[in-house]
Every structure is written in C-alpha cells, then in structure tokens.
PDB file of C-alpha atoms in Angstrom:
ATOM      1  CA  UNK A1228     130.369  11.237  16.943  1.00 82.00           C
ATOM      2  CA  UNK A1229     130.542  10.372  13.191  1.00 86.00           C
ATOM      3  CA  UNK A1230     128.697  12.559  11.826  1.00 89.00           C
ATOM      4  CA  UNK A1231     131.184  15.327  13.316  1.00 91.00           C
ATOM      5  CA  UNK A1232     133.738  13.144  12.278  1.00 90.00           C
ATOM      6  CA  UNK A1233     132.272  13.452   8.473  1.00 83.00           C
ATOM      7  CA  UNK A1234     131.620  17.429   8.798  1.00 88.00           C
ATOM      8  CA  UNK A1235     135.363  18.257   9.480  1.00 89.00           C
ATOM      9  CA  UNK A1236     136.821  15.888   7.198  1.00 84.00           C
ATOM     10  CA  UNK A1237     134.506  17.755   4.107  1.00 80.00           C
ATOM     11  CA  UNK A1238     134.957  20.908   5.743  1.00 84.00           C
ATOM     12  CA  UNK A1239     139.038  20.465   5.853  1.00 82.00           C
ATOM     13  CA  UNK A1240     138.352  20.445   2.334  1.00 76.00           C
ATOM     14  CA  UNK A1241     136.587  23.414   1.494  1.00 77.00           C
ATOM     15  CA  UNK A1242     137.348  26.056   4.325  1.00 81.00           C
ATOM     16  CA  UNK A1243     141.275  25.998   4.042  1.00 79.00           C
ATOM     17  CA  UNK A1244     144.033  28.550   3.877  1.00 81.00           C
ATOM     18  CA  UNK A1245     144.681  27.065  -0.111  1.00 77.00           C
ATOM     19  CA  UNK A1246     140.888  28.647  -0.824  1.00 77.00           C
ATOM     20  CA  UNK A1247     141.290  31.517   0.856  1.00 75.00           C
ATOM     21  CA  UNK A1248     144.804  32.327  -0.211  1.00 80.00           C
ATOM     22  CA  UNK A1249     145.366  30.648  -3.448  1.00 80.00           C
ATOM     23  CA  UNK A1250     143.247  31.697  -6.338  1.00 77.00           C
ATOM     24  CA  UNK A1251     144.162  28.588  -8.579  1.00 80.00           C
ATOM     25  CA  UNK A1252     142.686  26.182  -5.805  1.00 80.00           C
ATOM     26  CA  UNK A1253     140.743  23.449  -7.580  1.00 83.00           C
ATOM     27  CA  UNK A1254     138.185  21.520  -5.312  1.00 79.00           C
ATOM     28  CA  UNK A1255     138.075  18.630  -8.212  1.00 80.00           C
ATOM     29  CA  UNK A1256     141.012  16.948 -10.500  1.00 80.00           C
ATOM     30  CA  UNK A1257     139.114  17.927 -13.604  1.00 82.00           C
ATOM     31  CA  UNK A1258     139.315  21.277 -12.346  1.00 82.00           C
ATOM     32  CA  UNK A1259     135.613  22.667 -13.326  1.00 83.00           C
ATOM     33  CA  UNK A1260     134.988  23.593  -9.675  1.00 85.00           C
ATOM     34  CA  UNK A1261     136.548  26.084  -8.345  1.00 85.00           C
ATOM     35  CA  UNK A1262     136.549  28.986  -5.940  1.00 83.00           C
ATOM     36  CA  UNK A1263     136.282  32.103  -8.343  1.00 84.00           C
ATOM     37  CA  UNK A1264     138.396  35.118  -8.057  1.00 82.00           C
ATOM     38  CA  UNK A1265     136.562  37.790  -6.014  1.00 84.00           C
ATOM     39  CA  UNK A1266     134.726  40.501  -8.733  1.00 88.00           C
ATOM     40  CA  UNK A1267     131.938  41.469  -9.620  1.00 93.00           C
ATOM     41  CA  UNK A1268     128.242  39.957  -8.911  1.00 94.00           C
ATOM     42  CA  UNK A1269     127.968  39.206 -12.486  1.00 94.00           C
ATOM     43  CA  UNK A1270     131.298  37.022 -12.584  1.00 92.00           C
ATOM     44  CA  UNK A1271     129.608  34.820 -10.523  1.00 92.00           C
ATOM     45  CA  UNK A1272     126.220  34.446 -12.318  1.00 93.00           C
ATOM     46  CA  UNK A1273     128.955  33.263 -15.539  1.00 94.00           C
ATOM     47  CA  UNK A1274     131.281  31.091 -13.662  1.00 92.00           C
ATOM     48  CA  UNK A1275     128.192  29.027 -12.156  1.00 92.00           C
ATOM     49  CA  UNK A1276     126.621  29.130 -15.810  1.00 93.00           C
ATOM     50  CA  UNK A1277     129.690  27.275 -16.701  1.00 92.00           C
ATOM     51  CA  UNK A1278     128.750  24.714 -14.433  1.00 90.00           C
ATOM     52  CA  UNK A1279     127.332  21.140 -15.519  1.00 87.00           C
ATOM     53  CA  UNK A1280     123.707  21.181 -14.942  1.00 87.00           C
ATOM     54  CA  UNK A1281     124.271  17.464 -14.051  1.00 83.00           C
ATOM     55  CA  UNK A1282     127.433  17.470 -11.680  1.00 83.00           C
ATOM     56  CA  UNK A1283     130.109  14.912 -11.766  1.00 82.00           C
ATOM     57  CA  UNK A1284     130.135  12.566  -9.020  1.00 83.00           C
ATOM     58  CA  UNK A1285     134.009  14.155  -8.236  1.00 82.00           C
ATOM     59  CA  UNK A1286     132.522  17.301  -6.905  1.00 78.00           C
ATOM     60  CA  UNK A1287     131.147  15.033  -4.269  1.00 76.00           C
ATOM     61  CA  UNK A1288     134.644  13.596  -3.744  1.00 74.00           C
ATOM     62  CA  UNK A1289     133.155  10.384  -5.304  1.00 77.00           C
ATOM     63  CA  UNK A1290     134.849   7.928  -8.160  1.00 81.00           C
ATOM     64  CA  UNK A1291     133.292   7.967 -11.649  1.00 80.00           C
ATOM     65  CA  UNK A1292     131.715   4.805 -10.936  1.00 84.00           C
ATOM     66  CA  UNK A1293     129.636   6.208  -8.449  1.00 84.00           C
ATOM     67  CA  UNK A1294     127.951   7.655 -11.741  1.00 83.00           C
ATOM     68  CA  UNK A1295     127.041   4.319 -13.147  1.00 87.00           C
ATOM     69  CA  UNK A1296     125.210   3.102  -9.870  1.00 86.00           C
ATOM     70  CA  UNK A1297     123.810   6.209  -9.429  1.00 85.00           C
ATOM     71  CA  UNK A1298     122.282   5.391 -13.064  1.00 87.00           C
ATOM     72  CA  UNK A1299     121.889   1.791 -12.657  1.00 90.00           C
ATOM     73  CA  UNK A1300     119.455   2.442  -9.529  1.00 91.00           C
ATOM     74  CA  UNK A1301     117.625   5.468 -11.556  1.00 90.00           C
ATOM     75  CA  UNK A1302     116.838   2.443 -14.309  1.00 89.00           C
ATOM     76  CA  UNK A1303     115.837   0.102 -11.638  1.00 92.00           C
ATOM     77  CA  UNK A1304     113.110   2.693  -9.614  1.00 92.00           C
ATOM     78  CA  UNK A1305     112.408   3.739 -13.462  1.00 87.00           C
ATOM     79  CA  UNK A1306     111.150   0.031 -14.113  1.00 85.00           C
ATOM     80  CA  UNK A1307     109.914  -0.391 -10.648  1.00 87.00           C
ATOM     81  CA  UNK A1308     107.915   2.340 -11.540  1.00 86.00           C
ATOM     82  CA  UNK A1309     106.051   0.517 -14.980  1.00 79.00           C
ATOM     83  CA  UNK A1310     105.570  -2.509 -13.239  1.00 79.00           C
ATOM     84  CA  UNK A1311     103.456  -0.419 -10.793  1.00 81.00           C
ATOM     85  CA  UNK A1312     101.411   0.764 -13.650  1.00 75.00           C
ATOM     86  CA  UNK A1313     100.114  -2.676 -14.602  1.00 70.00           C
ATOM     87  CA  UNK A1314      96.947  -3.874 -13.616  1.00 65.00           C
ATOM     88  CA  UNK A1315      96.951  -6.138 -11.021  1.00 66.00           C
ATOM     89  CA  UNK A1316      93.868  -8.686 -13.169  1.00 61.00           C
ATOM     90  CA  UNK A1317      93.202  -8.229 -16.165  1.00 57.00           C
ATOM     91  CA  UNK A1318      89.761  -7.400 -17.467  1.00 59.00           C
ATOM     92  CA  UNK A1319      87.438  -7.893 -20.204  1.00 60.00           C
ATOM     93  CA  UNK A1320      87.969  -4.721 -22.586  1.00 64.00           C
ATOM     94  CA  UNK A1321      91.082  -3.604 -20.795  1.00 70.00           C
ATOM     95  CA  UNK A1322      95.044  -3.535 -22.318  1.00 74.00           C
ATOM     96  CA  UNK A1323      96.875  -6.429 -21.640  1.00 75.00           C
ATOM     97  CA  UNK A1324     100.225  -6.135 -19.671  1.00 73.00           C
ATOM     98  CA  UNK A1325     102.352  -6.377 -22.566  1.00 78.00           C
ATOM     99  CA  UNK A1326     100.299  -3.337 -24.250  1.00 81.00           C
ATOM    100  CA  UNK A1327     101.093  -1.169 -21.490  1.00 77.00           C
ATOM    101  CA  UNK A1328     104.860  -1.847 -20.916  1.00 79.00           C
ATOM    102  CA  UNK A1329     105.187  -1.531 -24.892  1.00 85.00           C
ATOM    103  CA  UNK A1330     103.312   1.984 -24.740  1.00 85.00           C
ATOM    104  CA  UNK A1331     105.695   2.809 -21.530  1.00 82.00           C
ATOM    105  CA  UNK A1332     108.867   2.205 -23.580  1.00 85.00           C
ATOM    106  CA  UNK A1333     107.197   3.653 -26.521  1.00 90.00           C
ATOM    107  CA  UNK A1334     107.212   6.965 -24.917  1.00 89.00           C
ATOM    108  CA  UNK A1335     110.127   7.220 -23.365  1.00 86.00           C
ATOM    109  CA  UNK A1336     112.221   5.587 -26.393  1.00 88.00           C
ATOM    110  CA  UNK A1337     110.155   8.818 -28.271  1.00 91.00           C
ATOM    111  CA  UNK A1338     111.706  11.257 -25.234  1.00 90.00           C
ATOM    112  CA  UNK A1339     115.296  10.358 -25.596  1.00 86.00           C
ATOM    113  CA  UNK A1340     117.661  12.141 -27.954  1.00 86.00           C
ATOM    114  CA  UNK A1341     119.083  10.639 -31.134  1.00 82.00           C
ATOM    115  CA  UNK A1342     122.284   8.457 -30.833  1.00 80.00           C
ATOM    116  CA  UNK A1343     124.931   9.993 -31.945  1.00 71.00           C
TER     117      UNK A1343
END
C-alpha cells in the first residue's frame, strides 16, 4: 500500500492538467526541468542536451542537502574500496600499506580538475 501511495504522489506532480495545458509548467524551482513545448524531434534532443549531466536533487523533489549526503556516501565508499585493496599480511618484498594508499591518493588527485 505504501508503494501505491508513493507512486500516486509522484504521478500527481508530473501527470496533471498543468503539465498538459501550461507550456510554462516547471518541474523544479530552478526552472531547468520542464516539459518542452510540442515541436520537431530535434527540439527535444536540443532540450535534453541542455540538461545537466549530473542531475540536481531538486529534479527528484529533494533538498540540496541530499547532494551533500550523496557526496559523503560516495567518499565513504571510495575510502572503503581503498581499504579493501590493502594487503592483509605484509610480506618481505611487497609495498607497505602506506605506499599503496599514497599511490592511490596520488592517482586520484591527478585525475581531479585544477582548483578554480
């Protein structure tokens, strides 16, 4: 029953008279997400290409803090993955745990864009 209530709630936002009859209806407060007016196929493709590659939480009806929570979870998952790559037992000729972590951190930092 909870799934049905959630589905009805979400559909009431996206499938209503306002979306059908009002060309200015926005799905998000920023106005980035809206149903484009009826037109040629290419106009839809052009609209889709203007959308952000990484959607903002507002498109899902969430507060901006949800983005912070998601970033924190991704960071935690990254660090957990790094810890899984560490050797469990140190041997004679292998790299130390610190060297492995340093190399991973250097590799990650090299892939980040420069500070602005």
